[in-house]
Short mmCIF file of C-alpha atoms in Angstrom, two decimals:
data_model
loop_
_atom_site.label_atom_id
_atom_site.label_comp_id
_atom_site.label_asym_id
_atom_site.label_seq_id
_atom_site.Cartn_x
_atom_site.Cartn_y
_atom_site.Cartn_z
CA MET A 148 0.01 -0.09 0.03
CA ASP A 149 1.17 3.64 -0.74
CA VAL A 150 1.70 5.83 1.92
CA THR A 151 -0.58 8.27 0.25
CA ALA A 152 -3.48 6.08 0.98
CA ILE A 153 -3.08 6.44 4.31
CA ASN A 154 -6.55 8.10 6.42
CA PRO A 155 -5.05 11.58 7.14
CA GLN A 156 -6.62 11.77 10.67
CA LEU A 157 -4.25 8.44 11.26
CA VAL A 158 -1.34 10.76 12.52
CA ASP A 159 -3.82 12.87 15.01
CA ARG A 160 -3.79 9.49 16.95
CA LYS A 161 -0.42 9.41 17.08
CA ASP A 162 0.44 9.97 20.80
CA GLU A 163 -2.40 7.53 21.40
CA ILE A 164 -1.19 4.53 19.56
CA LYS A 165 2.60 5.57 20.69
CA ALA A 166 0.91 5.44 24.65
CA ALA A 167 -0.85 1.81 23.63
CA TYR A 168 2.57 0.41 22.17
CA ASP A 169 4.48 1.63 25.33
CA LYS A 170 2.18 -0.24 27.21
CA LEU A 171 2.18 -3.57 25.34
CA LYS A 172 6.04 -3.33 25.19
CA ALA A 173 6.02 -3.06 29.30
CA SER A 174 3.63 -6.05 29.55
CA GLY A 175 7.05 -8.62 29.39
CA LEU A 176 4.88 -10.82 26.47
CA ASN A 177 6.85 -13.45 24.86
CA LEU A 178 4.62 -14.78 21.66
CA ASP A 179 5.54 -16.15 18.25
CA LEU A 180 3.52 -16.04 14.88
CA THR A 181 6.70 -16.85 12.79
CA ARG A 182 6.18 -20.78 11.51
CA GLY A 183 3.18 -22.52 10.85
CA LYS A 184 3.35 -25.45 13.38
CA PRO A 185 0.45 -27.63 14.47
CA SER A 186 -0.58 -26.65 18.31
CA ALA A 187 -0.14 -29.36 20.83
CA GLU A 188 -4.18 -29.94 20.94
CA GLN A 189 -3.86 -30.67 17.35
CA LEU A 190 -1.08 -32.96 17.52
CA ASP A 191 -2.76 -34.74 20.06
CA PHE A 192 -5.59 -35.69 17.62
CA SER A 193 -3.05 -38.20 16.45
CA THR A 194 -1.24 -39.48 19.33
CA GLU A 195 -2.30 -42.87 18.85
CA ILE A 196 0.08 -43.67 16.19
CA LEU A 197 2.88 -43.50 18.88
CA SER A 198 1.46 -46.90 19.63
CA LEU A 199 0.89 -48.27 16.41
CA PRO A 200 1.63 -50.79 14.65
CA GLY A 201 2.58 -52.90 17.40
CA GLU A 202 2.55 -56.31 17.10
CA ASN A 203 0.32 -55.98 13.79
CA PHE A 204 3.64 -55.47 11.61
CA ARG A 205 2.60 -57.17 8.28
CA THR A 206 0.99 -55.36 6.08
CA PRO A 207 -2.33 -56.34 4.45
CA SER A 208 -0.83 -57.45 1.25
CA GLY A 209 1.81 -59.82 3.44
CA VAL A 210 4.67 -57.33 3.99
CA ASP A 211 6.46 -57.55 7.02
CA ALA A 212 7.53 -53.89 7.77
CA ARG A 213 10.34 -54.61 9.95
CA ASN A 214 12.18 -55.92 7.02
CA TYR A 215 14.32 -54.16 4.38
CA GLY A 216 13.09 -53.92 0.51
CA GLY A 217 10.22 -51.79 -1.02
CA ASN A 218 12.02 -48.33 -2.28
CA ILE A 219 8.33 -46.98 -3.22
CA GLY A 220 6.59 -47.66 0.28
CA ILE A 221 3.69 -50.05 1.04
CA VAL A 222 0.77 -50.48 -1.08
CA GLU A 223 -1.87 -49.82 1.32
CA ILE A 224 -0.68 -46.12 2.53
CA ARG A 225 -0.01 -45.46 -1.31
CA GLN A 226 -3.63 -46.50 -2.11
CA LEU A 227 -5.21 -44.50 0.29
CA TRP A 228 -3.10 -41.00 -0.39
CA ALA A 229 -3.96 -41.59 -4.15
CA ASP A 230 -7.47 -42.02 -3.61
CA VAL A 231 -7.12 -38.50 -1.11
CA LEU A 232 -5.21 -36.94 -4.19
CA GLY A 233 -7.33 -38.43 -7.07
CA ILE A 234 -4.81 -39.75 -8.87
CA ASP A 235 -3.62 -43.38 -9.99
CA VAL A 236 -1.76 -45.56 -7.24
CA ASP A 237 1.02 -46.26 -9.71
CA ASN A 238 2.15 -42.81 -10.27
CA LEU A 239 2.37 -42.50 -6.50
CA ILE A 240 5.76 -43.08 -4.43
CA ALA A 241 5.38 -42.91 -0.51
CA GLY A 242 8.71 -41.96 1.69
CA ASP A 243 9.91 -40.86 4.75
CA ALA A 244 8.39 -37.77 6.64
CA SER A 245 9.03 -34.86 4.65
CA SER A 246 7.99 -33.73 0.99
CA LEU A 247 10.65 -31.57 1.19
CA ASN A 248 13.23 -33.74 1.07
CA PHE A 249 11.68 -35.19 -2.26
CA MET A 250 11.96 -31.64 -4.17
CA PHE A 251 15.83 -31.07 -2.53
CA ASP A 252 16.58 -34.63 -4.07
CA LEU A 253 14.87 -33.75 -7.44
CA ILE A 254 16.24 -30.56 -7.93
CA SER A 255 19.58 -31.73 -6.37
CA TRP A 256 19.40 -34.80 -8.73
CA SER A 257 19.04 -32.86 -11.86
CA TYR A 258 21.61 -30.18 -11.07
CA THR A 259 24.20 -33.11 -10.47
CA PHE A 260 23.29 -35.62 -13.65
CA GLY A 261 20.40 -34.23 -15.28
CA ASN A 262 16.86 -35.66 -15.45
CA ASN A 263 15.12 -37.94 -17.64
CA ASP A 264 14.59 -35.24 -20.14
CA SER A 265 17.92 -33.33 -19.77
CA PRO A 266 20.40 -32.87 -22.76
CA LYS A 267 23.16 -32.55 -19.93
CA PRO A 268 23.19 -31.83 -16.02
CA TRP A 269 21.90 -28.53 -14.83
CA SER A 270 25.62 -28.15 -13.05
CA VAL A 271 27.00 -27.27 -16.73
CA GLU A 272 24.28 -24.99 -18.08
CA GLU A 273 25.46 -21.51 -18.55
CA ASP A 274 22.73 -20.02 -16.80
CA LEU A 275 19.99 -21.42 -14.17
CA LYS A 276 16.75 -19.70 -13.58
CA TRP A 277 13.87 -20.60 -11.76
CA ILE A 278 9.90 -19.01 -11.58
CA CYS A 279 9.06 -18.24 -8.07
CA PRO A 280 5.36 -17.22 -7.62
CA VAL A 281 4.77 -13.91 -5.12
CA PRO A 282 4.34 -14.23 -2.27
CA GLY A 283 5.77 -17.47 -1.67
CA TYR A 284 7.12 -20.29 0.20
CA ASP A 285 10.47 -19.16 2.05
CA ARG A 286 12.06 -23.19 2.04
CA HIS A 287 11.24 -23.52 -1.85
CA HIS A 288 13.22 -20.42 -2.26
CA SER A 289 15.97 -21.83 -0.18
CA ILE A 290 16.39 -24.46 -2.59
CA THR A 291 16.99 -22.97 -5.67
CA GLU A 292 19.19 -20.41 -4.05
CA LEU A 293 21.51 -23.18 -2.70
CA PHE A 294 21.88 -24.54 -6.21
CA GLY A 295 22.87 -20.70 -7.51
CA PHE A 296 19.38 -20.41 -9.58
CA GLU A 297 18.43 -17.03 -10.56
CA MET A 298 14.64 -16.67 -9.12
CA VAL A 299 12.46 -14.51 -11.36
CA THR A 300 9.14 -13.35 -9.61
CA VAL A 301 5.84 -13.46 -10.96
CA PRO A 302 2.80 -12.24 -9.41
CA LEU A 303 0.03 -14.46 -7.80
CA THR A 304 -3.30 -13.41 -8.81
CA GLU A 305 -6.55 -14.74 -6.76
CA GLU A 306 -6.70 -18.07 -9.76
CA GLY A 307 -2.77 -18.66 -9.42
CA PRO A 308 0.58 -17.14 -11.31
CA ASP A 309 0.03 -14.59 -13.70
CA MET A 310 -0.10 -16.71 -16.55
CA ASP A 311 0.76 -14.20 -19.20
CA ALA A 312 4.31 -13.65 -17.18
CA VAL A 313 4.65 -17.54 -16.72
CA ARG A 314 4.21 -17.93 -20.55
CA GLU A 315 7.08 -15.36 -21.68
CA LEU A 316 9.65 -16.70 -19.03
CA VAL A 317 9.38 -20.14 -20.45
CA LYS A 318 10.76 -19.04 -23.77
CA ASP A 319 14.02 -18.74 -22.46
CA PRO A 320 15.81 -22.29 -22.08
CA ALA A 321 17.41 -21.60 -19.11
CA VAL A 322 14.50 -21.29 -17.15
CA LYS A 323 14.25 -24.80 -15.80
CA GLY A 324 11.38 -24.99 -13.34
CA MET A 325 8.57 -23.34 -10.93
CA TRP A 326 7.59 -23.42 -7.35
CA THR A 327 3.96 -23.63 -6.67
CA VAL A 328 1.42 -24.48 -3.92
CA PRO A 329 -1.88 -24.86 -5.55
CA VAL A 330 -4.06 -25.14 -3.10
CA PHE A 331 -4.47 -22.71 0.02
CA ALA A 332 -1.00 -21.16 -1.01
CA ASN A 333 1.55 -20.20 1.70
CA PRO A 334 0.88 -17.61 2.65
CA THR A 335 -1.83 -15.90 0.77
CA GLY A 336 -4.41 -18.86 0.92
CA ILE A 337 -5.50 -18.71 -2.56
CA THR A 338 -6.30 -22.30 -4.44
CA TYR A 339 -5.41 -22.11 -8.33
CA SER A 340 -8.03 -22.81 -10.75
CA ARG A 341 -8.44 -25.56 -13.38
CA ARG A 342 -7.61 -22.91 -15.83
CA VAL A 343 -4.39 -22.23 -14.68
CA ALA A 344 -3.58 -26.06 -14.04
CA GLN A 345 -4.60 -26.26 -17.40
CA GLU A 346 -2.39 -23.67 -19.12
CA LEU A 347 0.55 -24.76 -16.74
CA ALA A 348 0.55 -28.09 -18.07
CA GLU A 349 -0.09 -27.21 -22.10
CA MET A 350 2.13 -24.39 -22.37
CA GLU A 351 5.30 -24.27 -24.61
CA THR A 352 8.81 -24.23 -22.52
CA ALA A 353 12.11 -23.65 -24.64
CA ALA A 354 13.69 -26.12 -21.80
CA PRO A 355 12.78 -29.88 -22.77
CA ASP A 356 13.70 -30.79 -19.01
CA PHE A 357 11.62 -27.78 -17.45
CA ARG A 358 9.65 -29.21 -14.32
CA ILE A 359 6.96 -27.99 -12.00
CA VAL A 360 7.19 -28.32 -8.54
CA TRP A 361 3.45 -29.15 -7.77
CA ASP A 362 3.57 -28.63 -3.87
CA ASN A 363 0.04 -29.81 -2.65
CA ALA A 364 1.03 -29.66 1.30
CA TYR A 365 -2.36 -28.21 2.01
CA ALA A 366 -4.57 -30.34 -0.13
CA VAL A 367 -6.81 -31.00 2.58
CA HIS A 368 -6.22 -28.55 4.84
CA THR A 369 -9.56 -26.47 5.08
CA LEU A 370 -10.74 -24.43 7.73
CA THR A 371 -14.53 -25.01 6.45
CA GLU A 372 -16.60 -27.72 5.79
CA GLU A 373 -15.66 -27.99 2.15
CA PHE A 374 -12.89 -29.48 0.82
CA PRO A 375 -11.10 -28.24 -2.17
CA GLU A 376 -10.91 -29.62 -5.61
CA VAL A 377 -7.60 -31.54 -6.02
CA ILE A 378 -6.89 -30.90 -9.54
CA ASN A 379 -5.29 -34.48 -11.11
CA VAL A 380 -2.47 -32.51 -12.90
CA LEU A 381 -0.53 -35.47 -13.97
CA ASP A 382 -3.71 -36.34 -16.38
CA LEU A 383 -3.81 -32.92 -17.72
CA ALA A 384 -0.17 -32.91 -18.70
CA GLU A 385 -0.51 -36.45 -20.32
CA GLN A 386 -3.59 -34.96 -22.06
CA ALA A 387 -1.48 -32.11 -23.05
CA GLY A 388 1.39 -34.38 -24.23
CA ASN A 389 3.79 -32.95 -21.53
CA PRO A 390 3.65 -36.24 -19.41
CA ASN A 391 6.64 -35.33 -17.30
CA ARG A 392 5.95 -31.78 -16.51
CA PHE A 393 4.91 -31.99 -12.96
CA TRP A 394 6.85 -33.28 -9.96
CA PHE A 395 3.27 -33.44 -7.39
CA MET A 396 4.23 -33.51 -3.73
CA SER A 397 2.11 -34.13 -0.70
CA SER A 398 2.56 -35.51 2.91
CA THR A 399 1.18 -35.99 6.29
CA SER A 400 3.53 -33.32 8.14
CA LYS A 401 0.13 -31.20 9.36
CA ILE A 402 -2.60 -33.84 9.64
CA THR A 403 -0.84 -36.53 12.06
CA LEU A 404 2.63 -35.46 13.69
CA ALA A 405 4.64 -32.84 12.31
CA GLY A 406 8.09 -33.88 11.12
CA ALA A 407 6.97 -37.88 11.70
CA GLY A 408 4.59 -38.37 8.93
CA VAL A 409 4.86 -39.87 5.43
CA GLY A 410 5.69 -37.75 2.57
CA PHE A 411 4.51 -38.47 -1.45
CA PHE A 412 5.95 -37.96 -4.84
CA ALA A 413 3.48 -38.43 -7.88
CA SER A 414 4.77 -38.30 -11.54
CA SER A 415 5.08 -39.78 -14.94
CA LYS A 416 6.21 -43.28 -14.98
CA ALA A 417 9.02 -41.90 -16.56
CA ASN A 418 9.81 -39.45 -14.19
CA LEU A 419 9.45 -42.27 -11.35
CA ASP A 420 11.69 -44.90 -13.10
CA TRP A 421 14.32 -41.67 -12.77
CA TYR A 422 13.79 -40.69 -9.24
CA ASN A 423 14.22 -44.68 -8.42
CA SER A 424 17.12 -45.23 -10.29
CA ILE A 425 19.00 -42.82 -7.92
CA ALA A 426 17.07 -43.17 -4.87
CA GLY A 427 18.09 -47.14 -5.24
CA VAL A 428 21.39 -46.03 -4.74
CA ARG A 429 21.23 -43.49 -2.01
CA GLY A 430 19.42 -46.01 0.68
CA ILE A 431 17.61 -49.13 0.70
CA GLY A 432 14.07 -47.87 1.66
CA PRO A 433 11.76 -45.44 3.43
CA ASN A 434 10.22 -46.24 7.00
CA LYS A 435 7.88 -48.96 6.08
CA ILE A 436 6.80 -49.10 10.08
CA ASN A 437 5.78 -45.42 10.33
CA GLN A 438 3.90 -45.70 7.07
CA LEU A 439 2.16 -48.87 8.30
CA ALA A 440 1.37 -46.91 11.64
CA HIS A 441 -0.48 -44.45 9.61
CA TYR A 442 -2.15 -46.56 7.16
CA GLN A 443 -3.60 -48.34 10.48
CA PHE A 444 -4.72 -44.91 11.78
CA LEU A 445 -5.72 -43.23 8.92
CA GLN A 446 -7.77 -46.26 7.24
CA ASP A 447 -9.02 -44.91 4.44
CA GLU A 448 -9.83 -41.14 2.71
CA GLN A 449 -12.75 -40.81 4.94
CA GLY A 450 -10.41 -41.15 8.03
CA VAL A 451 -8.41 -38.34 6.69
CA ARG A 452 -10.95 -36.04 5.93
CA SER A 453 -12.68 -36.81 9.39
CA LEU A 454 -9.15 -35.85 10.79
CA MET A 455 -8.72 -32.88 8.89
CA GLN A 456 -12.54 -31.48 10.19
CA LYS A 457 -10.82 -31.67 13.76
CA HIS A 458 -8.40 -29.71 12.73
CA ALA A 459 -10.61 -27.45 11.07
CA GLY A 460 -12.05 -26.96 14.64
CA SER A 461 -9.15 -26.19 16.21
CA LEU A 462 -7.83 -23.85 13.75
CA GLY A 463 -10.75 -22.34 12.64
CA PRO A 464 -11.35 -19.98 15.44
CA LYS A 465 -7.64 -18.84 15.57
CA PHE A 466 -8.08 -17.75 12.08
CA THR A 467 -11.55 -16.11 12.87
CA ARG A 468 -10.21 -13.87 15.76
CA THR A 469 -7.02 -13.05 13.75
CA VAL A 470 -8.73 -11.78 11.22
CA GLU A 471 -11.17 -9.66 13.26
CA VAL A 472 -8.54 -7.75 15.39
CA LEU A 473 -7.08 -6.99 11.76
CA GLU A 474 -10.66 -5.43 10.81
CA ARG A 475 -11.18 -3.98 14.32
CA ASN A 476 -7.83 -2.07 14.81
CA LEU A 477 -6.76 -1.72 10.85
CA ALA A 478 -9.45 -1.23 8.67
CA ASP A 479 -10.57 2.26 9.10
CA ALA A 480 -6.85 3.66 8.84
CA ASN A 481 -6.48 2.28 5.91
CA VAL A 482 -3.10 0.98 6.42
CA ALA A 483 -3.12 -2.52 5.46
CA LYS A 484 -4.82 -5.23 3.54
CA TRP A 485 -4.97 -8.81 4.57
CA THR A 486 -6.21 -12.45 3.04
CA VAL A 487 -9.24 -14.19 4.68
CA PRO A 488 -8.27 -17.73 4.24
CA GLU A 489 -10.59 -20.70 4.41
CA GLY A 490 -7.61 -23.24 4.63
CA GLY A 491 -3.92 -23.65 4.96
CA TYR A 492 -1.97 -22.18 7.74
CA PHE A 493 -1.60 -18.73 7.16
CA VAL A 494 -2.64 -14.97 6.86
CA SER A 495 -0.98 -12.69 4.28
CA VAL A 496 -0.89 -9.22 5.34
CA ASP A 497 0.58 -6.29 3.12
CA VAL A 498 1.06 -3.08 5.06
CA VAL A 499 2.15 0.28 4.10
CA ASP A 500 5.36 0.19 1.22
CA GLY A 501 8.07 0.29 3.12
CA THR A 502 7.12 -0.48 6.52
CA ALA A 503 7.39 -4.29 6.77
CA ALA A 504 11.16 -4.52 8.29
CA ARG A 505 10.10 -1.56 10.72
CA VAL A 506 6.94 -3.41 11.83
CA VAL A 507 8.98 -6.53 12.48
CA GLU A 508 11.24 -4.55 14.51
CA LEU A 509 8.61 -3.00 16.35
CA ALA A 510 7.03 -6.27 17.30
CA LYS A 511 9.95 -7.77 18.72
CA GLU A 512 10.54 -4.93 20.91
CA ALA A 513 7.44 -5.50 22.03
CA GLY A 514 7.80 -9.15 22.85
CA VAL A 515 6.38 -10.59 19.84
CA ASN A 516 8.56 -12.25 16.72
CA LEU A 517 7.19 -12.66 13.46
CA THR A 518 8.25 -14.37 10.31
CA GLY A 519 11.02 -11.63 9.01
CA ALA A 520 10.14 -8.87 6.33
CA GLY A 521 10.98 -10.32 3.00
CA ALA A 522 10.63 -14.01 4.20
CA THR A 523 7.84 -14.87 1.27
CA TYR A 524 10.54 -13.80 -1.71
CA PRO A 525 13.30 -14.75 -2.91
CA LEU A 526 16.94 -13.92 -1.33
CA LYS A 527 14.33 -12.50 1.59
CA LYS A 528 14.26 -9.30 -0.38
CA ASP A 529 10.57 -7.89 -1.09
CA PRO A 530 11.08 -4.93 -3.29
CA ASN A 531 8.29 -2.84 -1.73
CA ASP A 532 9.10 -4.03 1.84
CA ARG A 533 5.56 -4.94 2.37
CA ASN A 534 4.25 -8.48 2.60
CA LEU A 535 4.33 -10.01 6.35
CA ARG A 536 3.04 -13.39 7.08
CA LEU A 537 0.88 -14.37 9.85
CA ALA A 538 0.99 -18.09 11.52
CA PRO A 539 -1.95 -17.96 14.46
CA SER A 540 -1.92 -22.19 14.86
CA MET A 541 0.36 -22.57 17.52
CA PRO A 542 -0.88 -19.90 20.25
CA GLU A 543 -3.74 -20.49 22.29
CA ILE A 544 -6.54 -18.06 21.74
CA GLN A 545 -5.92 -15.37 24.19
CA GLU A 546 -1.79 -15.34 23.60
CA LEU A 547 -2.97 -14.79 20.02
CA GLU A 548 -5.38 -11.82 20.81
CA GLU A 549 -2.49 -10.33 22.49
CA ALA A 550 -0.03 -10.63 19.65
CA MET A 551 -2.90 -9.59 16.91
CA GLU A 552 -3.06 -6.43 19.37
CA VAL A 553 0.45 -5.98 19.54
CA PHE A 554 1.06 -6.34 15.57
CA THR A 555 -1.86 -3.80 15.00
CA THR A 556 -0.42 -1.73 16.67
CA CYS A 557 2.84 -1.87 15.03
CA VAL A 558 1.11 -1.33 12.03
CA LEU A 559 -0.19 1.38 12.60
CA LEU A 560 2.96 2.94 14.32
CA ALA A 561 5.23 2.36 11.73
CA ALA A 562 2.48 3.99 9.31
CA ILE A 563 2.55 7.12 11.37
CA GLU A 564 6.40 7.13 11.11
CA ALA A 565 6.07 6.59 7.47
CA THR A 566 3.38 9.41 7.00
CA GLU A 567 5.77 11.71 8.70
CA ALA A 568 8.68 10.91 6.79
CA ALA A 569 6.76 11.75 3.57
CA GLU A 570 5.94 15.03 4.89
CA ALA A 571 9.30 15.62 5.79
CA THR A 572 10.58 14.23 2.62
CA LYS A 573 7.66 16.77 0.68
CA ALA A 574 8.19 19.86 3.01
CA SER A 575 12.05 19.36 2.49
CA GLY A 576 11.54 19.52 -1.77
CA ALA A 577 9.33 22.62 -1.33
CA ALA A 578 11.55 24.56 0.69
CA VAL A 579 14.85 23.52 -1.87
CA ALA A 580 12.45 24.39 -4.75
CA ASN A 581 11.01 27.52 -3.02
CA ASN A 582 14.82 28.64 -2.56
CA GLY A 583 15.75 27.74 -6.02
CA SER A 584 12.98 30.02 -7.37
CA LEU A 585 14.17 33.14 -5.02
CA GLY A 586 17.81 32.38 -6.27
CA SER A 587 16.64 32.42 -9.50
CA ALA A 588 14.93 35.58 -9.05
CA LYS A 589 17.71 37.40 -7.31
CA GLY A 590 19.93 36.22 -10.18
CA GLN A 591 17.50 37.70 -12.65
CA ALA A 592 17.47 41.09 -10.54
CA ASP A 593 20.97 41.25 -10.58
CA LYS A 594 21.48 40.51 -13.91
CA ASP A 595 18.43 43.29 -14.68
CA GLU A 596 21.00 45.62 -12.51
CA THR A 597 24.34 44.94 -14.10
CA ALA A 598 22.53 45.70 -17.35
CA GLU A 599 20.81 49.34 -16.57
CA GLY A 600 24.68 49.75 -15.09
CA GLY A 601 25.81 49.17 -18.41
CA MET A 602 23.68 51.44 -20.46
CA ASP A 603 24.52 54.08 -18.02
CA HIS A 604 28.48 53.97 -19.64
#
């Protein structure tokens, strides 16, 4: 938001807002809105997994989960998750806890060896570029940053990335891929439309080994009674003649136990064969005991949806309260815009341009830790210093209310500071211009006087 859009009456409230901030600062708070972690209440929903599989260590298909083997995971958890995602089980691998591990491996191995469509390893390409819809997920950006990609940003719309911008970028053979969080995106909460998914599947790319990381981390993470459509992009890509385009990710990390769940990777047969040819050298297979425990606990697709309704019951009131405080404290001042998500783990807030870092600084001084300004952009550099990501999931409601009071007060205070700075700059510019005018007038008068004196001679 531009500073000129701020309600002009806000500056008149400076003393009131500063006093409120000082009072909050003196209250000794120690609160955290930085990461989207499940609360203890949410983790308790899945505590039963810790006692599974017990002595029932054979899968229904007869596999002894205690032993080696099975690089693609047990068929039972794969079939369950294929049902959740609406894809063919033959296109799905079940791994260990983190889908982020799959993403890292896929990019690392493409960099080291080239993927199954690469003319050569990415490491020997002259230039490497990666498309990053923004605002986006910081851990995505960290991977492509590590491998030296130039990260090219495109804005997110309500339907997904700006497709005109994407189509233009993929004409460059140096552009090797793109990050996406297609359902309840981190941090905006938007869900990609079928039109955008179709266009991503169909578009022509200059790089034959171009890949889209379709990170469906929040595929079933609704905050309402309605579940979003999970688009089968693998079928769309197959029909479009680009079967290898998508690396499709998912996991149970914010469904069962964070960091102790099951990660999933879905893709074309050719992509999976390439992945397994390297994964089979790296290891002997995933944790089948944990996969079996998850299968026994979740049982089927309906079991997953029932569990997610419990999560919605826990998270929903926190998101409602977050938005209520934003509305109550900021709406009239016109100093911020925010999302009202129907799922996911975050609320995205755009504050007055040039003030996001100051808001984080003020909040920290008052005892509230926020995700750093710029975290939702590659290299942690938001060109407008505008976007902030709030994670309401961890605190109790009362703590969340306190943290949001601090946050909104800091937004107001930073906006006032920005307004005063803009007015001071404007006044300074006017003074300089005025002095220049006076100087010009005096100079002209001197010239006139000299000219008159010359005529006397």
